[in-house]
Amino acid sequence: MPKNLQCGQYSFALEGPGADHPLVMGILNVTPDSFSDGGRFQGLEFALAHAEEMIRDGAAMIDIGGESTRPGSPSVPVSEELARVMPTLYALRTLDVALSVDTCKPEVMREAIIAGADMINDINGFRAPGAIEAVQDSDCGLCVMHMQATPQTMQQAPGYADVVGEVIAFLHERVDSLVRAGIARERLCIDPGFGFGKTVEHNYALLRQLGRIGAELELPVLAGLSRKSMIGAITGRPVEARVAGSLGGALAAVAHGAKIVRVHDVAETVDALKVWHAGTQDYSRK
């Protein structure tokens, strides 16, 4: 596994005494229809204030999303996604934090990279025509995610003979495509795609096997399960009451080897990880 994750102007140490992991990636949805926050941070002033709060709380990365990918959500035009994402990206560039853009559109990837994005987080695994070309000559990090079907249809009837093996095979193929295009492995991380074309059972099978996924791909794993239905299915809680369950999921992911956790509740996650580390290893050097 690479010792560092290269994300634009940032290089995060993954191994050794000075390791930065687990990195906490704060979610910043600038959409009117997010499943978790219902458009609370759509306005630029609110988005900036929330990003600043997450940074104070310990986020090492901010993931900006301009298109909802909840189950059944429709795709939005490129122009609309750009109108949501770009003002936020420009406004956040002066902050001391790595900026990720959550998009599957090559046009948005290009504009985001020009504007200084440090990572492109693609739920579609850089499969869209032109996606690899859009990112290959930059130095930004790339998160390669697995998704079965599309956000519009992914939860209608997800099925696998071997969910862990099939997700690993998919990620292998996508990573190989990126590496063949000349993209350094130090720029890559992988995401099994919790909730993206998976049942509750599929999600927890993947969570338990994050260590295997990272080991077979030899790449850092990003885990994004914050407030998702897999949390609600276990706790019986609605979206707005899934903080505790999400913390449990983040700790389980890190215990199984995740290097990055993508979360809504940054302060709570950072505190939980501090205590977890103090109880499991020598925390004096952190």
Tab-separated table of C-alpha atoms in Angstrom:
chain	number	residue	atom	x	y	z
A	1	MET	CA	0.000	0.000	0.000
A	2	PRO	CA	1.308	3.516	-0.734
A	3	LYS	CA	2.725	5.253	2.335
A	4	ASN	CA	1.057	8.529	1.385
A	5	LEU	CA	-2.166	9.629	-0.280
A	6	GLN	CA	-1.500	12.479	-2.699
A	7	CYS	CA	-4.402	14.928	-2.893
A	8	GLY	CA	-3.420	18.014	-4.852
A	9	GLN	CA	-1.457	20.312	-2.543
A	10	TYR	CA	-1.866	17.847	0.354
A	11	SER	CA	-0.015	14.622	1.051
A	12	PHE	CA	-1.476	12.507	3.842
A	13	ALA	CA	0.742	9.972	5.612
A	14	LEU	CA	-0.975	6.582	5.824
A	15	GLU	CA	1.618	4.486	7.633
A	16	GLY	CA	4.174	4.900	10.387
A	17	PRO	CA	4.388	6.876	13.656
A	18	GLY	CA	3.416	10.173	11.992
A	19	ALA	CA	0.434	8.776	10.124
A	20	ASP	CA	-2.496	11.133	9.606
A	21	HIS	CA	-5.102	8.389	9.497
A	22	PRO	CA	-7.855	7.886	10.084
A	23	LEU	CA	-8.698	11.013	8.140
A	24	VAL	CA	-12.121	12.506	8.745
A	25	MET	CA	-13.848	13.785	5.608
A	26	GLY	CA	-16.716	16.157	6.333
A	27	ILE	CA	-19.753	16.035	4.054
A	28	LEU	CA	-20.930	19.329	2.552
A	29	ASN	CA	-24.037	18.871	0.431
A	30	VAL	CA	-24.984	21.951	-1.584
A	31	THR	CA	-28.132	20.372	-2.978
A	32	PRO	CA	-31.801	21.080	-2.228
A	33	ASP	CA	-32.666	17.392	-1.812
A	34	SER	CA	-29.956	15.676	0.231
A	35	PHE	CA	-31.287	12.704	2.212
A	36	SER	CA	-29.478	13.793	5.371
A	37	ASP	CA	-29.779	17.573	5.636
A	38	GLY	CA	-32.522	18.564	3.196
A	39	GLY	CA	-30.695	21.490	1.590
A	40	ARG	CA	-29.670	23.249	4.831
A	41	PHE	CA	-26.282	24.234	3.376
A	42	GLN	CA	-27.328	25.095	-0.178
A	43	GLY	CA	-26.734	28.841	0.225
A	44	LEU	CA	-23.104	29.927	-0.098
A	45	GLU	CA	-23.043	31.693	3.275
A	46	PHE	CA	-24.416	28.624	5.056
A	47	ALA	CA	-22.079	26.279	3.168
A	48	LEU	CA	-19.021	28.330	4.089
A	49	ALA	CA	-20.043	28.565	7.746
A	50	HIS	CA	-20.636	24.822	7.944
A	51	ALA	CA	-17.286	24.054	6.269
A	52	GLU	CA	-15.483	26.317	8.731
A	53	GLU	CA	-17.238	24.567	11.606
A	54	MET	CA	-16.197	21.135	10.333
A	55	ILE	CA	-12.594	22.287	9.994
A	56	ARG	CA	-12.590	23.587	13.579
A	57	ASP	CA	-14.009	20.228	14.630
A	58	GLY	CA	-11.128	18.348	13.047
A	59	ALA	CA	-12.031	17.563	9.415
A	60	ALA	CA	-8.966	17.005	7.236
A	61	MET	CA	-11.055	16.997	4.060
A	62	ILE	CA	-14.342	18.538	2.929
A	63	ASP	CA	-16.374	16.668	0.299
A	64	ILE	CA	-18.580	19.032	-1.732
A	65	GLY	CA	-21.570	17.459	-3.453
A	66	GLY	CA	-23.814	19.231	-5.943
A	67	GLU	CA	-26.021	16.310	-6.970
A	68	SER	CA	-28.015	14.107	-4.632
A	69	THR	CA	-27.238	10.404	-5.017
A	70	ARG	CA	-29.838	9.071	-2.606
A	71	PRO	CA	-31.797	6.067	-3.956
A	72	GLY	CA	-34.220	7.168	-6.664
A	73	SER	CA	-32.721	10.624	-7.077
A	74	PRO	CA	-32.698	12.048	-10.625
A	75	SER	CA	-29.554	13.257	-12.331
A	76	VAL	CA	-29.147	17.025	-12.715
A	77	PRO	CA	-27.785	18.871	-15.766
A	78	VAL	CA	-24.079	19.684	-15.852
A	79	SER	CA	-24.814	23.411	-15.782
A	80	GLU	CA	-26.898	23.099	-12.626
A	81	GLU	CA	-24.316	20.988	-10.817
A	82	LEU	CA	-21.581	23.462	-11.750
A	83	ALA	CA	-23.720	26.359	-10.514
A	84	ARG	CA	-24.022	24.639	-7.140
A	85	VAL	CA	-20.467	23.358	-6.723
A	86	MET	CA	-18.157	25.982	-8.209
A	87	PRO	CA	-19.055	29.018	-6.054
A	88	THR	CA	-18.632	26.846	-2.954
A	89	LEU	CA	-15.317	25.444	-4.153
A	90	TYR	CA	-13.958	28.925	-4.911
A	91	ALA	CA	-15.168	30.226	-1.532
A	92	LEU	CA	-13.458	27.410	0.372
A	93	ARG	CA	-10.095	27.567	-1.407
A	94	THR	CA	-8.586	29.889	1.209
A	95	LEU	CA	-9.309	27.457	4.041
A	96	ASP	CA	-6.614	25.077	5.295
A	97	VAL	CA	-8.316	21.855	4.305
A	98	ALA	CA	-8.259	19.439	1.388
A	99	LEU	CA	-11.251	19.986	-0.885
A	100	SER	CA	-12.958	17.043	-2.558
A	101	VAL	CA	-15.691	17.276	-5.173
A	102	ASP	CA	-18.243	14.473	-5.297
A	103	THR	CA	-19.198	14.115	-8.958
A	104	CYS	CA	-19.439	11.575	-11.754
A	105	LYS	CA	-19.498	14.125	-14.609
A	106	PRO	CA	-16.223	14.683	-16.497
A	107	GLU	CA	-17.170	18.302	-17.217
A	108	VAL	CA	-17.536	19.008	-13.506
A	109	MET	CA	-14.304	17.151	-12.762
A	110	ARG	CA	-12.382	19.356	-15.208
A	111	GLU	CA	-13.775	22.610	-13.867
A	112	ALA	CA	-13.236	21.512	-10.271
A	113	ILE	CA	-9.599	20.612	-10.911
A	114	ILE	CA	-8.994	23.969	-12.612
A	115	ALA	CA	-10.502	25.661	-9.556
A	116	GLY	CA	-8.125	23.814	-7.231
A	117	ALA	CA	-9.960	20.684	-6.053
A	118	ASP	CA	-7.641	18.325	-4.207
A	119	MET	CA	-9.728	15.183	-4.760
A	120	ILE	CA	-12.411	13.904	-7.115
A	121	ASN	CA	-14.801	11.455	-5.450
A	122	ASP	CA	-16.679	9.511	-8.141
A	123	ILE	CA	-19.548	7.204	-7.185
A	124	ASN	CA	-19.401	5.828	-10.730
A	125	GLY	CA	-15.774	4.702	-10.484
A	126	PHE	CA	-14.588	6.936	-13.352
A	127	ARG	CA	-16.566	4.886	-15.866
A	128	ALA	CA	-18.187	7.777	-17.740
A	129	PRO	CA	-16.665	8.485	-21.165
A	130	GLY	CA	-13.990	11.113	-20.661
A	131	ALA	CA	-13.769	10.737	-16.871
A	132	ILE	CA	-10.266	9.273	-16.818
A	133	GLU	CA	-9.066	11.821	-19.343
A	134	ALA	CA	-10.505	14.601	-17.181
A	135	VAL	CA	-8.375	13.639	-14.161
A	136	GLN	CA	-5.281	11.884	-15.491
A	137	ASP	CA	-2.998	14.910	-15.962
A	138	SER	CA	-3.756	16.489	-12.581
A	139	ASP	CA	-2.249	15.738	-9.171
A	140	CYS	CA	-5.562	15.463	-7.323
A	141	GLY	CA	-6.533	12.390	-5.344
A	142	LEU	CA	-9.148	10.054	-6.774
A	143	CYS	CA	-11.706	8.045	-4.823
A	144	VAL	CA	-12.932	5.056	-6.833
A	145	MET	CA	-16.306	3.799	-5.601
A	146	HIS	CA	-18.360	0.718	-6.381
A	147	MET	CA	-21.999	1.140	-7.348
A	148	GLN	CA	-24.373	-1.421	-8.800
A	149	ALA	CA	-26.753	0.138	-11.393
A	150	THR	CA	-27.523	3.874	-10.985
A	151	PRO	CA	-28.897	6.032	-8.149
A	152	GLN	CA	-32.273	5.897	-9.880
A	153	THR	CA	-32.442	2.082	-9.830
A	154	MET	CA	-29.704	0.786	-7.504
A	155	GLN	CA	-31.949	-0.172	-4.585
A	156	GLN	CA	-34.719	-1.809	-6.580
A	157	ALA	CA	-33.268	-5.319	-6.524
A	158	PRO	CA	-29.551	-5.421	-5.659
A	159	GLY	CA	-28.106	-8.897	-6.012
A	160	TYR	CA	-24.732	-10.637	-5.835
A	161	ALA	CA	-23.454	-14.184	-5.749
A	162	ASP	CA	-20.508	-12.969	-3.638
A	163	VAL	CA	-20.797	-9.287	-2.734
A	164	VAL	CA	-17.291	-8.903	-1.314
A	165	GLY	CA	-15.613	-10.739	-4.178
A	166	GLU	CA	-17.600	-8.879	-6.819
A	167	VAL	CA	-16.892	-5.474	-5.288
A	168	ILE	CA	-13.184	-6.315	-5.121
A	169	ALA	CA	-13.204	-7.452	-8.764
A	170	PHE	CA	-14.934	-4.243	-9.868
A	171	LEU	CA	-12.485	-2.055	-7.955
A	172	HIS	CA	-9.534	-4.015	-9.350
A	173	GLU	CA	-10.749	-3.386	-12.896
A	174	ARG	CA	-11.292	0.329	-12.319
A	175	VAL	CA	-7.970	0.818	-10.551
A	176	ASP	CA	-6.169	-1.037	-13.344
A	177	SER	CA	-7.821	1.262	-15.898
A	178	LEU	CA	-6.634	4.339	-14.030
A	179	VAL	CA	-3.098	3.014	-13.563
A	180	ARG	CA	-2.872	2.094	-17.267
A	181	ALA	CA	-3.745	5.723	-18.013
A	182	GLY	CA	-0.614	6.772	-16.126
A	183	ILE	CA	-2.246	7.690	-12.819
A	184	ALA	CA	-0.007	6.996	-9.823
A	185	ARG	CA	-1.362	4.639	-7.176
A	186	GLU	CA	-0.413	7.242	-4.556
A	187	ARG	CA	-3.361	9.299	-5.852
A	188	LEU	CA	-5.918	6.521	-5.369
A	189	CYS	CA	-8.245	5.371	-2.629
A	190	ILE	CA	-11.200	2.983	-2.860
A	191	ASP	CA	-14.748	2.959	-1.501
A	192	PRO	CA	-16.962	-0.179	-1.417
A	193	GLY	CA	-20.034	2.024	-1.824
A	194	PHE	CA	-22.204	1.365	1.203
A	195	GLY	CA	-25.843	1.738	0.220
A	196	PHE	CA	-25.155	2.011	-3.496
A	197	GLY	CA	-26.885	-1.072	-4.856
A	198	LYS	CA	-26.653	-3.138	-1.660
A	199	THR	CA	-29.028	-4.656	0.851
A	200	VAL	CA	-28.423	-4.280	4.595
A	201	GLU	CA	-26.799	-7.727	4.591
A	202	HIS	CA	-24.513	-6.753	1.697
A	203	ASN	CA	-23.452	-3.566	3.489
A	204	TYR	CA	-22.480	-5.313	6.709
A	205	ALA	CA	-20.681	-8.089	4.847
A	206	LEU	CA	-18.566	-5.384	3.197
A	207	LEU	CA	-18.010	-3.569	6.494
A	208	ARG	CA	-16.706	-6.741	8.121
A	209	GLN	CA	-14.363	-7.338	5.174
A	210	LEU	CA	-12.901	-3.840	4.721
A	211	GLY	CA	-9.516	-5.202	5.757
A	212	ARG	CA	-9.619	-7.782	2.978
A	213	ILE	CA	-10.723	-5.176	0.427
A	214	GLY	CA	-7.861	-2.837	1.306
A	215	ALA	CA	-5.318	-5.652	1.406
A	216	GLU	CA	-6.285	-7.150	-1.968
A	217	LEU	CA	-6.334	-3.759	-3.706
A	218	GLU	CA	-3.291	-2.530	-1.745
A	219	LEU	CA	-4.946	0.871	-1.480
A	220	PRO	CA	-6.442	2.961	1.339
A	221	VAL	CA	-10.151	2.445	1.964
A	222	LEU	CA	-12.640	5.270	2.386
A	223	ALA	CA	-15.780	4.288	4.311
A	224	GLY	CA	-18.938	6.351	3.906
A	225	LEU	CA	-21.819	4.990	5.954
A	226	SER	CA	-22.809	8.068	7.951
A	227	ARG	CA	-26.578	8.243	8.660
A	228	LYS	CA	-27.352	5.729	5.891
A	229	SER	CA	-30.212	3.255	5.887
A	230	MET	CA	-27.849	0.487	6.994
A	231	ILE	CA	-27.556	2.407	10.279
A	232	GLY	CA	-31.307	2.902	10.530
A	233	ALA	CA	-31.958	-0.777	9.826
A	234	ILE	CA	-29.941	-1.791	12.893
A	235	THR	CA	-30.912	1.014	15.265
A	236	GLY	CA	-34.485	1.654	14.168
A	237	ARG	CA	-33.697	5.379	14.149
A	238	PRO	CA	-34.720	7.988	11.554
A	239	VAL	CA	-32.021	9.896	9.653
A	240	GLU	CA	-31.862	12.780	12.123
A	241	ALA	CA	-31.279	10.395	15.056
A	242	ARG	CA	-28.482	8.249	13.616
A	243	VAL	CA	-25.461	10.027	15.073
A	244	ALA	CA	-24.649	7.343	17.652
A	245	GLY	CA	-25.140	4.547	15.141
A	246	SER	CA	-22.964	6.371	12.620
A	247	LEU	CA	-20.201	6.711	15.205
A	248	GLY	CA	-20.382	2.980	15.796
A	249	GLY	CA	-20.100	2.406	12.067
A	250	ALA	CA	-17.111	4.740	11.731
A	251	LEU	CA	-15.281	3.019	14.590
A	252	ALA	CA	-16.016	-0.414	13.120
A	253	ALA	CA	-14.713	0.753	9.730
A	254	VAL	CA	-11.478	2.071	11.254
A	255	ALA	CA	-11.066	-1.106	13.289
A	256	HIS	CA	-11.274	-3.037	10.013
A	257	GLY	CA	-8.644	-0.839	8.389
A	258	ALA	CA	-10.393	2.175	6.832
A	259	LYS	CA	-8.011	5.111	6.424
A	260	ILE	CA	-10.720	7.721	5.710
A	261	VAL	CA	-14.225	8.042	7.122
A	262	ARG	CA	-16.725	10.274	5.326
A	263	VAL	CA	-19.147	11.697	7.878
A	264	HIS	CA	-21.806	14.311	8.597
A	265	ASP	CA	-20.993	14.654	12.305
A	266	VAL	CA	-17.345	15.661	12.367
A	267	ALA	CA	-16.910	16.751	15.998
A	268	GLU	CA	-18.530	13.616	17.365
A	269	THR	CA	-16.529	11.366	15.033
A	270	VAL	CA	-13.213	13.037	15.866
A	271	ASP	CA	-13.896	12.690	19.606
A	272	ALA	CA	-14.924	9.050	19.248
A	273	LEU	CA	-11.770	8.254	17.279
A	274	LYS	CA	-9.565	10.001	19.859
A	275	VAL	CA	-11.012	7.901	22.657
A	276	TRP	CA	-10.905	4.722	20.572
A	277	HIS	CA	-7.225	5.302	19.782
A	278	ALA	CA	-6.407	6.088	23.398
A	279	GLY	CA	-7.920	2.773	24.397
A	280	THR	CA	-6.256	0.699	21.708
A	281	GLN	CA	-2.736	2.113	21.261
A	282	ASP	CA	-0.181	4.571	22.574
A	283	TYR	CA	-1.961	7.852	21.952
A	284	SER	CA	0.818	10.063	23.326
A	285	ARG	CA	2.345	10.394	19.863
A	286	LYS	CA	-0.897	11.424	18.135
